[in-house]
Amino acid sequence: MKKTLFFLILLIAAGSVQAGDLITLANGMQFEGKVKRVEKCSVAFKVRGRMYEIPATDILTVVFENPSDRVYLDYLTTMAGDPDACLKGKQDAENYHGKAGLHMVLGVLFGPFAVIGAAVSSPTPATGSQTMLMSKNKELFGDPEYLSCYQKKARGINVGNAAIGWAAWVALVILSSL
């Protein structure tokens, strides 16, 4: 009897160790795992050793195993804003910000200084080459959530393009010395 009781307690304890955070999607599907990171428009979720990035617009509910967890507190502050505004800001920056060629040329001409300049810049929809004309989200241009996500995505694109230009210059120098 003692062995059976011990085995039952061990089994229950092992089950509670496996229990974790529960995500319910808008389509009704549920997943149990561990929420690793909460961003403005997505949640990073780990299930059976694999990491998944779920857009916040697809999530209906998130139930955390430990309500005092740092990730849970991040989730509460992040989800207080509008996740659609962040997603729209990233999409507008990707689709309409432009200036890729300019940053590549600056990377070729000024190398690391162009990369640093792009990293510290503050791109906005007003400074984007086509954002003011083409974006359907003009009402969000004053939203801090939209602007933060737009700026982060556009800055990343600009830094990447300046780095590509710098790498092209380095490759040209190496090839010309052969």
JSON list of C-alpha atoms in Angstrom, two decimals:
[
{"chain": "A", "resi": 1, "resn": "MET", "atom": "CA", "xyz": [0.00, 0.00, 0.00]},
{"chain": "A", "resi": 2, "resn": "LYS", "atom": "CA", "xyz": [2.81, 2.41, 0.87]},
{"chain": "A", "resi": 3, "resn": "LYS", "atom": "CA", "xyz": [4.48, 1.79, -2.49]},
{"chain": "A", "resi": 4, "resn": "THR", "atom": "CA", "xyz": [1.22, 2.47, -4.35]},
{"chain": "A", "resi": 5, "resn": "LEU", "atom": "CA", "xyz": [0.59, 5.67, -2.38]},
{"chain": "A", "resi": 6, "resn": "PHE", "atom": "CA", "xyz": [4.18, 6.81, -2.97]},
{"chain": "A", "resi": 7, "resn": "PHE", "atom": "CA", "xyz": [3.86, 6.10, -6.70]},
{"chain": "A", "resi": 8, "resn": "LEU", "atom": "CA", "xyz": [0.55, 8.02, -6.87]},
{"chain": "A", "resi": 9, "resn": "ILE", "atom": "CA", "xyz": [2.06, 11.05, -5.10]},
{"chain": "A", "resi": 10, "resn": "LEU", "atom": "CA", "xyz": [5.10, 10.91, -7.38]},
{"chain": "A", "resi": 11, "resn": "LEU", "atom": "CA", "xyz": [2.85, 10.76, -10.44]},
{"chain": "A", "resi": 12, "resn": "ILE", "atom": "CA", "xyz": [0.80, 13.77, -9.29]},
{"chain": "A", "resi": 13, "resn": "ALA", "atom": "CA", "xyz": [3.97, 15.75, -8.52]},
{"chain": "A", "resi": 14, "resn": "ALA", "atom": "CA", "xyz": [5.41, 14.93, -11.95]},
{"chain": "A", "resi": 15, "resn": "GLY", "atom": "CA", "xyz": [2.18, 16.08, -13.59]},
{"chain": "A", "resi": 16, "resn": "SER", "atom": "CA", "xyz": [2.25, 19.39, -11.75]},
{"chain": "A", "resi": 17, "resn": "VAL", "atom": "CA", "xyz": [5.86, 19.94, -12.82]},
{"chain": "A", "resi": 18, "resn": "GLN", "atom": "CA", "xyz": [4.83, 19.45, -16.47]},
{"chain": "A", "resi": 19, "resn": "ALA", "atom": "CA", "xyz": [1.91, 21.88, -16.19]},
{"chain": "A", "resi": 20, "resn": "GLY", "atom": "CA", "xyz": [2.69, 25.32, -17.50]},
{"chain": "A", "resi": 21, "resn": "ASP", "atom": "CA", "xyz": [1.20, 28.33, -19.16]},
{"chain": "A", "resi": 22, "resn": "LEU", "atom": "CA", "xyz": [-1.88, 27.84, -21.32]},
{"chain": "A", "resi": 23, "resn": "ILE", "atom": "CA", "xyz": [-2.54, 29.82, -24.52]},
{"chain": "A", "resi": 24, "resn": "THR", "atom": "CA", "xyz": [-5.97, 29.78, -26.15]},
{"chain": "A", "resi": 25, "resn": "LEU", "atom": "CA", "xyz": [-6.04, 31.02, -29.73]},
{"chain": "A", "resi": 26, "resn": "ALA", "atom": "CA", "xyz": [-8.93, 32.94, -31.29]},
{"chain": "A", "resi": 27, "resn": "ASN", "atom": "CA", "xyz": [-9.91, 29.81, -33.25]},
{"chain": "A", "resi": 28, "resn": "GLY", "atom": "CA", "xyz": [-10.34, 27.81, -30.01]},
{"chain": "A", "resi": 29, "resn": "MET", "atom": "CA", "xyz": [-7.11, 25.77, -30.12]},
{"chain": "A", "resi": 30, "resn": "GLN", "atom": "CA", "xyz": [-5.22, 25.49, -26.82]},
{"chain": "A", "resi": 31, "resn": "PHE", "atom": "CA", "xyz": [-1.52, 24.92, -26.21]},
{"chain": "A", "resi": 32, "resn": "GLU", "atom": "CA", "xyz": [0.27, 24.19, -22.95]},
{"chain": "A", "resi": 33, "resn": "GLY", "atom": "CA", "xyz": [3.90, 25.13, -22.56]},
{"chain": "A", "resi": 34, "resn": "LYS", "atom": "CA", "xyz": [5.99, 28.02, -21.27]},
{"chain": "A", "resi": 35, "resn": "VAL", "atom": "CA", "xyz": [5.66, 31.67, -22.30]},
{"chain": "A", "resi": 36, "resn": "LYS", "atom": "CA", "xyz": [9.25, 32.84, -22.75]},
{"chain": "A", "resi": 37, "resn": "ARG", "atom": "CA", "xyz": [8.88, 36.40, -24.01]},
{"chain": "A", "resi": 38, "resn": "VAL", "atom": "CA", "xyz": [6.11, 38.94, -24.54]},
{"chain": "A", "resi": 39, "resn": "GLU", "atom": "CA", "xyz": [6.55, 41.63, -27.16]},
{"chain": "A", "resi": 40, "resn": "LYS", "atom": "CA", "xyz": [4.24, 44.37, -28.34]},
{"chain": "A", "resi": 41, "resn": "CYS", "atom": "CA", "xyz": [2.59, 42.31, -31.07]},
{"chain": "A", "resi": 42, "resn": "SER", "atom": "CA", "xyz": [3.62, 38.72, -30.40]},
{"chain": "A", "resi": 43, "resn": "VAL", "atom": "CA", "xyz": [4.21, 36.12, -27.70]},
{"chain": "A", "resi": 44, "resn": "ALA", "atom": "CA", "xyz": [7.13, 33.66, -27.78]},
{"chain": "A", "resi": 45, "resn": "PHE", "atom": "CA", "xyz": [5.90, 30.28, -26.54]},
{"chain": "A", "resi": 46, "resn": "LYS", "atom": "CA", "xyz": [7.91, 27.09, -25.96]},
{"chain": "A", "resi": 47, "resn": "VAL", "atom": "CA", "xyz": [6.22, 23.70, -26.37]},
{"chain": "A", "resi": 48, "resn": "ARG", "atom": "CA", "xyz": [8.16, 20.41, -26.14]},
{"chain": "A", "resi": 49, "resn": "GLY", "atom": "CA", "xyz": [11.49, 22.09, -26.79]},
{"chain": "A", "resi": 50, "resn": "ARG", "atom": "CA", "xyz": [10.34, 24.09, -29.84]},
{"chain": "A", "resi": 51, "resn": "MET", "atom": "CA", "xyz": [9.86, 27.85, -29.80]},
{"chain": "A", "resi": 52, "resn": "TYR", "atom": "CA", "xyz": [6.83, 29.41, -31.49]},
{"chain": "A", "resi": 53, "resn": "GLU", "atom": "CA", "xyz": [6.09, 33.09, -32.14]},
{"chain": "A", "resi": 54, "resn": "ILE", "atom": "CA", "xyz": [2.33, 33.75, -31.97]},
{"chain": "A", "resi": 55, "resn": "PRO", "atom": "CA", "xyz": [0.90, 37.12, -33.13]},
{"chain": "A", "resi": 56, "resn": "ALA", "atom": "CA", "xyz": [-1.01, 38.86, -30.33]},
{"chain": "A", "resi": 57, "resn": "THR", "atom": "CA", "xyz": [-4.03, 39.32, -32.60]},
{"chain": "A", "resi": 58, "resn": "ASP", "atom": "CA", "xyz": [-4.42, 35.51, -32.81]},
{"chain": "A", "resi": 59, "resn": "ILE", "atom": "CA", "xyz": [-4.42, 35.01, -29.02]},
{"chain": "A", "resi": 60, "resn": "LEU", "atom": "CA", "xyz": [-7.72, 34.92, -27.14]},
{"chain": "A", "resi": 61, "resn": "THR", "atom": "CA", "xyz": [-6.38, 34.24, -23.63]},
{"chain": "A", "resi": 62, "resn": "VAL", "atom": "CA", "xyz": [-3.15, 33.43, -21.85]},
{"chain": "A", "resi": 63, "resn": "VAL", "atom": "CA", "xyz": [-3.26, 31.69, -18.46]},
{"chain": "A", "resi": 64, "resn": "PHE", "atom": "CA", "xyz": [0.01, 31.79, -16.57]},
{"chain": "A", "resi": 65, "resn": "GLU", "atom": "CA", "xyz": [1.00, 29.07, -14.11]},
{"chain": "A", "resi": 66, "resn": "ASN", "atom": "CA", "xyz": [2.82, 31.55, -11.87]},
{"chain": "A", "resi": 67, "resn": "PRO", "atom": "CA", "xyz": [1.13, 34.98, -11.56]},
{"chain": "A", "resi": 68, "resn": "SER", "atom": "CA", "xyz": [4.24, 36.51, -9.96]},
{"chain": "A", "resi": 69, "resn": "ASP", "atom": "CA", "xyz": [6.42, 35.54, -12.95]},
{"chain": "A", "resi": 70, "resn": "ARG", "atom": "CA", "xyz": [8.28, 38.42, -14.64]},
{"chain": "A", "resi": 71, "resn": "VAL", "atom": "CA", "xyz": [6.96, 37.33, -18.06]},
{"chain": "A", "resi": 72, "resn": "TYR", "atom": "CA", "xyz": [3.39, 37.55, -16.73]},
{"chain": "A", "resi": 73, "resn": "LEU", "atom": "CA", "xyz": [3.96, 41.10, -15.49]},
{"chain": "A", "resi": 74, "resn": "ASP", "atom": "CA", "xyz": [5.43, 42.02, -18.89]},
{"chain": "A", "resi": 75, "resn": "TYR", "atom": "CA", "xyz": [2.36, 40.49, -20.53]},
{"chain": "A", "resi": 76, "resn": "LEU", "atom": "CA", "xyz": [0.00, 42.63, -18.44]},
{"chain": "A", "resi": 77, "resn": "THR", "atom": "CA", "xyz": [1.75, 45.88, -19.33]},
{"chain": "A", "resi": 78, "resn": "THR", "atom": "CA", "xyz": [2.15, 44.97, -23.01]},
{"chain": "A", "resi": 79, "resn": "MET", "atom": "CA", "xyz": [-1.41, 43.82, -23.61]},
{"chain": "A", "resi": 80, "resn": "ALA", "atom": "CA", "xyz": [-2.79, 47.02, -22.09]},
{"chain": "A", "resi": 81, "resn": "GLY", "atom": "CA", "xyz": [-2.00, 48.70, -25.43]},
{"chain": "A", "resi": 82, "resn": "ASP", "atom": "CA", "xyz": [-3.45, 47.93, -28.86]},
{"chain": "A", "resi": 83, "resn": "PRO", "atom": "CA", "xyz": [-1.55, 45.01, -30.48]},
{"chain": "A", "resi": 84, "resn": "ASP", "atom": "CA", "xyz": [-2.97, 45.91, -33.89]},
{"chain": "A", "resi": 85, "resn": "ALA", "atom": "CA", "xyz": [-1.30, 49.34, -33.75]},
{"chain": "A", "resi": 86, "resn": "CYS", "atom": "CA", "xyz": [2.11, 47.73, -33.29]},
{"chain": "A", "resi": 87, "resn": "LEU", "atom": "CA", "xyz": [1.56, 45.24, -36.08]},
{"chain": "A", "resi": 88, "resn": "LYS", "atom": "CA", "xyz": [0.37, 47.98, -38.43]},
{"chain": "A", "resi": 89, "resn": "GLY", "atom": "CA", "xyz": [3.41, 50.12, -37.55]},
{"chain": "A", "resi": 90, "resn": "LYS", "atom": "CA", "xyz": [5.79, 47.29, -38.42]},
{"chain": "A", "resi": 91, "resn": "GLN", "atom": "CA", "xyz": [3.97, 46.55, -41.67]},
{"chain": "A", "resi": 92, "resn": "ASP", "atom": "CA", "xyz": [3.97, 50.20, -42.72]},
{"chain": "A", "resi": 93, "resn": "ALA", "atom": "CA", "xyz": [7.69, 50.53, -42.00]},
{"chain": "A", "resi": 94, "resn": "GLU", "atom": "CA", "xyz": [8.43, 47.38, -43.99]},
{"chain": "A", "resi": 95, "resn": "ASN", "atom": "CA", "xyz": [6.20, 48.25, -46.94]},
{"chain": "A", "resi": 96, "resn": "TYR", "atom": "CA", "xyz": [6.48, 52.02, -47.30]},
{"chain": "A", "resi": 97, "resn": "HIS", "atom": "CA", "xyz": [9.50, 53.46, -45.45]},
{"chain": "A", "resi": 98, "resn": "GLY", "atom": "CA", "xyz": [11.83, 52.99, -48.42]},
{"chain": "A", "resi": 99, "resn": "LYS", "atom": "CA", "xyz": [15.28, 54.59, -48.56]},
{"chain": "A", "resi": 100, "resn": "ALA", "atom": "CA", "xyz": [16.99, 51.20, -48.95]},
{"chain": "A", "resi": 101, "resn": "GLY", "atom": "CA", "xyz": [19.21, 52.36, -51.81]},
{"chain": "A", "resi": 102, "resn": "LEU", "atom": "CA", "xyz": [20.17, 55.54, -49.98]},
{"chain": "A", "resi": 103, "resn": "HIS", "atom": "CA", "xyz": [21.33, 53.63, -46.91]},
{"chain": "A", "resi": 104, "resn": "MET", "atom": "CA", "xyz": [23.28, 51.15, -49.03]},
{"chain": "A", "resi": 105, "resn": "VAL", "atom": "CA", "xyz": [25.09, 54.02, -50.76]},
{"chain": "A", "resi": 106, "resn": "LEU", "atom": "CA", "xyz": [25.79, 55.65, -47.39]},
{"chain": "A", "resi": 107, "resn": "GLY", "atom": "CA", "xyz": [27.18, 52.30, -46.19]},
{"chain": "A", "resi": 108, "resn": "VAL", "atom": "CA", "xyz": [29.52, 52.12, -49.18]},
{"chain": "A", "resi": 109, "resn": "LEU", "atom": "CA", "xyz": [30.68, 55.73, -48.75]},
{"chain": "A", "resi": 110, "resn": "PHE", "atom": "CA", "xyz": [30.93, 56.01, -44.96]},
{"chain": "A", "resi": 111, "resn": "GLY", "atom": "CA", "xyz": [31.11, 52.39, -43.73]},
{"chain": "A", "resi": 112, "resn": "PRO", "atom": "CA", "xyz": [30.66, 51.99, -39.98]},
{"chain": "A", "resi": 113, "resn": "PHE", "atom": "CA", "xyz": [29.65, 55.63, -39.56]},
{"chain": "A", "resi": 114, "resn": "ALA", "atom": "CA", "xyz": [26.62, 55.03, -41.77]},
{"chain": "A", "resi": 115, "resn": "VAL", "atom": "CA", "xyz": [25.66, 51.98, -39.71]},
{"chain": "A", "resi": 116, "resn": "ILE", "atom": "CA", "xyz": [26.00, 53.95, -36.46]},
{"chain": "A", "resi": 117, "resn": "GLY", "atom": "CA", "xyz": [24.05, 56.86, -37.94]},
{"chain": "A", "resi": 118, "resn": "ALA", "atom": "CA", "xyz": [21.24, 54.55, -39.01]},
{"chain": "A", "resi": 119, "resn": "ALA", "atom": "CA", "xyz": [21.22, 52.92, -35.56]},
{"chain": "A", "resi": 120, "resn": "VAL", "atom": "CA", "xyz": [20.77, 56.21, -33.71]},
{"chain": "A", "resi": 121, "resn": "SER", "atom": "CA", "xyz": [18.30, 57.73, -36.18]},
{"chain": "A", "resi": 122, "resn": "SER", "atom": "CA", "xyz": [14.62, 58.21, -35.42]},
{"chain": "A", "resi": 123, "resn": "PRO", "atom": "CA", "xyz": [12.63, 57.28, -38.53]},
{"chain": "A", "resi": 124, "resn": "THR", "atom": "CA", "xyz": [8.98, 58.35, -38.52]},
{"chain": "A", "resi": 125, "resn": "PRO", "atom": "CA", "xyz": [6.12, 57.96, -40.98]},
{"chain": "A", "resi": 126, "resn": "ALA", "atom": "CA", "xyz": [6.64, 61.61, -41.95]},
{"chain": "A", "resi": 127, "resn": "THR", "atom": "CA", "xyz": [10.26, 60.92, -42.99]},
{"chain": "A", "resi": 128, "resn": "GLY", "atom": "CA", "xyz": [9.41, 57.71, -44.85]},
{"chain": "A", "resi": 129, "resn": "SER", "atom": "CA", "xyz": [9.59, 57.99, -48.62]},
{"chain": "A", "resi": 130, "resn": "GLN", "atom": "CA", "xyz": [6.09, 56.65, -49.31]},
{"chain": "A", "resi": 131, "resn": "THR", "atom": "CA", "xyz": [4.48, 56.15, -45.90]},
{"chain": "A", "resi": 132, "resn": "MET", "atom": "CA", "xyz": [2.48, 59.40, -45.89]},
{"chain": "A", "resi": 133, "resn": "LEU", "atom": "CA", "xyz": [1.09, 58.66, -49.36]},
{"chain": "A", "resi": 134, "resn": "MET", "atom": "CA", "xyz": [0.54, 54.91, -49.30]},
{"chain": "A", "resi": 135, "resn": "SER", "atom": "CA", "xyz": [-0.32, 53.98, -45.71]},
{"chain": "A", "resi": 136, "resn": "LYS", "atom": "CA", "xyz": [-3.93, 53.26, -44.83]},
{"chain": "A", "resi": 137, "resn": "ASN", "atom": "CA", "xyz": [-3.17, 53.84, -41.14]},
{"chain": "A", "resi": 138, "resn": "LYS", "atom": "CA", "xyz": [-2.80, 57.62, -41.10]},
{"chain": "A", "resi": 139, "resn": "GLU", "atom": "CA", "xyz": [-5.05, 57.85, -38.02]},
{"chain": "A", "resi": 140, "resn": "LEU", "atom": "CA", "xyz": [-2.40, 55.91, -36.05]},
{"chain": "A", "resi": 141, "resn": "PHE", "atom": "CA", "xyz": [0.49, 58.28, -36.87]},
{"chain": "A", "resi": 142, "resn": "GLY", "atom": "CA", "xyz": [0.04, 59.94, -33.46]},
{"chain": "A", "resi": 143, "resn": "ASP", "atom": "CA", "xyz": [-0.28, 56.67, -31.50]},
{"chain": "A", "resi": 144, "resn": "PRO", "atom": "CA", "xyz": [2.86, 56.05, -29.39]},
{"chain": "A", "resi": 145, "resn": "GLU", "atom": "CA", "xyz": [2.55, 52.26, -29.79]},
{"chain": "A", "resi": 146, "resn": "TYR", "atom": "CA", "xyz": [2.38, 52.57, -33.59]},
{"chain": "A", "resi": 147, "resn": "LEU", "atom": "CA", "xyz": [5.29, 55.03, -33.71]},
{"chain": "A", "resi": 148, "resn": "SER", "atom": "CA", "xyz": [7.48, 52.89, -31.45]},
{"chain": "A", "resi": 149, "resn": "CYS", "atom": "CA", "xyz": [6.99, 49.77, -33.58]},
{"chain": "A", "resi": 150, "resn": "TYR", "atom": "CA", "xyz": [7.35, 51.74, -36.83]},
{"chain": "A", "resi": 151, "resn": "GLN", "atom": "CA", "xyz": [10.59, 53.31, -35.62]},
{"chain": "A", "resi": 152, "resn": "LYS", "atom": "CA", "xyz": [12.07, 50.01, -34.42]},
{"chain": "A", "resi": 153, "resn": "LYS", "atom": "CA", "xyz": [11.31, 48.19, -37.68]},
{"chain": "A", "resi": 154, "resn": "ALA", "atom": "CA", "xyz": [12.42, 51.07, -39.96]},
{"chain": "A", "resi": 155, "resn": "ARG", "atom": "CA", "xyz": [15.63, 51.54, -37.97]},
{"chain": "A", "resi": 156, "resn": "GLY", "atom": "CA", "xyz": [16.41, 47.82, -38.28]},
{"chain": "A", "resi": 157, "resn": "ILE", "atom": "CA", "xyz": [15.88, 47.94, -42.04]},
{"chain": "A", "resi": 158, "resn": "ASN", "atom": "CA", "xyz": [18.07, 51.04, -42.38]},
{"chain": "A", "resi": 159, "resn": "VAL", "atom": "CA", "xyz": [20.88, 49.53, -40.28]},
{"chain": "A", "resi": 160, "resn": "GLY", "atom": "CA", "xyz": [20.73, 46.32, -42.33]},
{"chain": "A", "resi": 161, "resn": "ASN", "atom": "CA", "xyz": [20.95, 48.20, -45.61]},
{"chain": "A", "resi": 162, "resn": "ALA", "atom": "CA", "xyz": [23.85, 50.36, -44.40]},
{"chain": "A", "resi": 163, "resn": "ALA", "atom": "CA", "xyz": [25.66, 47.20, -43.24]},
{"chain": "A", "resi": 164, "resn": "ILE", "atom": "CA", "xyz": [25.10, 45.60, -46.65]},
{"chain": "A", "resi": 165, "resn": "GLY", "atom": "CA", "xyz": [26.63, 48.67, -48.29]},
{"chain": "A", "resi": 166, "resn": "TRP", "atom": "CA", "xyz": [29.61, 48.55, -45.95]},
{"chain": "A", "resi": 167, "resn": "ALA", "atom": "CA", "xyz": [30.06, 44.81, -46.63]},
{"chain": "A", "resi": 168, "resn": "ALA", "atom": "CA", "xyz": [29.92, 45.49, -50.37]},
{"chain": "A", "resi": 169, "resn": "TRP", "atom": "CA", "xyz": [32.69, 48.07, -50.00]},
{"chain": "A", "resi": 170, "resn": "VAL", "atom": "CA", "xyz": [34.82, 45.62, -47.97]},
{"chain": "A", "resi": 171, "resn": "ALA", "atom": "CA", "xyz": [34.24, 42.89, -50.59]},
{"chain": "A", "resi": 172, "resn": "LEU", "atom": "CA", "xyz": [35.21, 45.32, -53.36]},
{"chain": "A", "resi": 173, "resn": "VAL", "atom": "CA", "xyz": [38.43, 46.26, -51.57]},
{"chain": "A", "resi": 174, "resn": "ILE", "atom": "CA", "xyz": [39.33, 42.60, -51.00]},
{"chain": "A", "resi": 175, "resn": "LEU", "atom": "CA", "xyz": [38.59, 41.63, -54.60]},
{"chain": "A", "resi": 176, "resn": "SER", "atom": "CA", "xyz": [40.53, 44.58, -56.01]},
{"chain": "A", "resi": 177, "resn": "SER", "atom": "CA", "xyz": [43.61, 43.65, -53.96]},
{"chain": "A", "resi": 178, "resn": "LEU", "atom": "CA", "xyz": [43.79, 40.14, -55.42]}
]
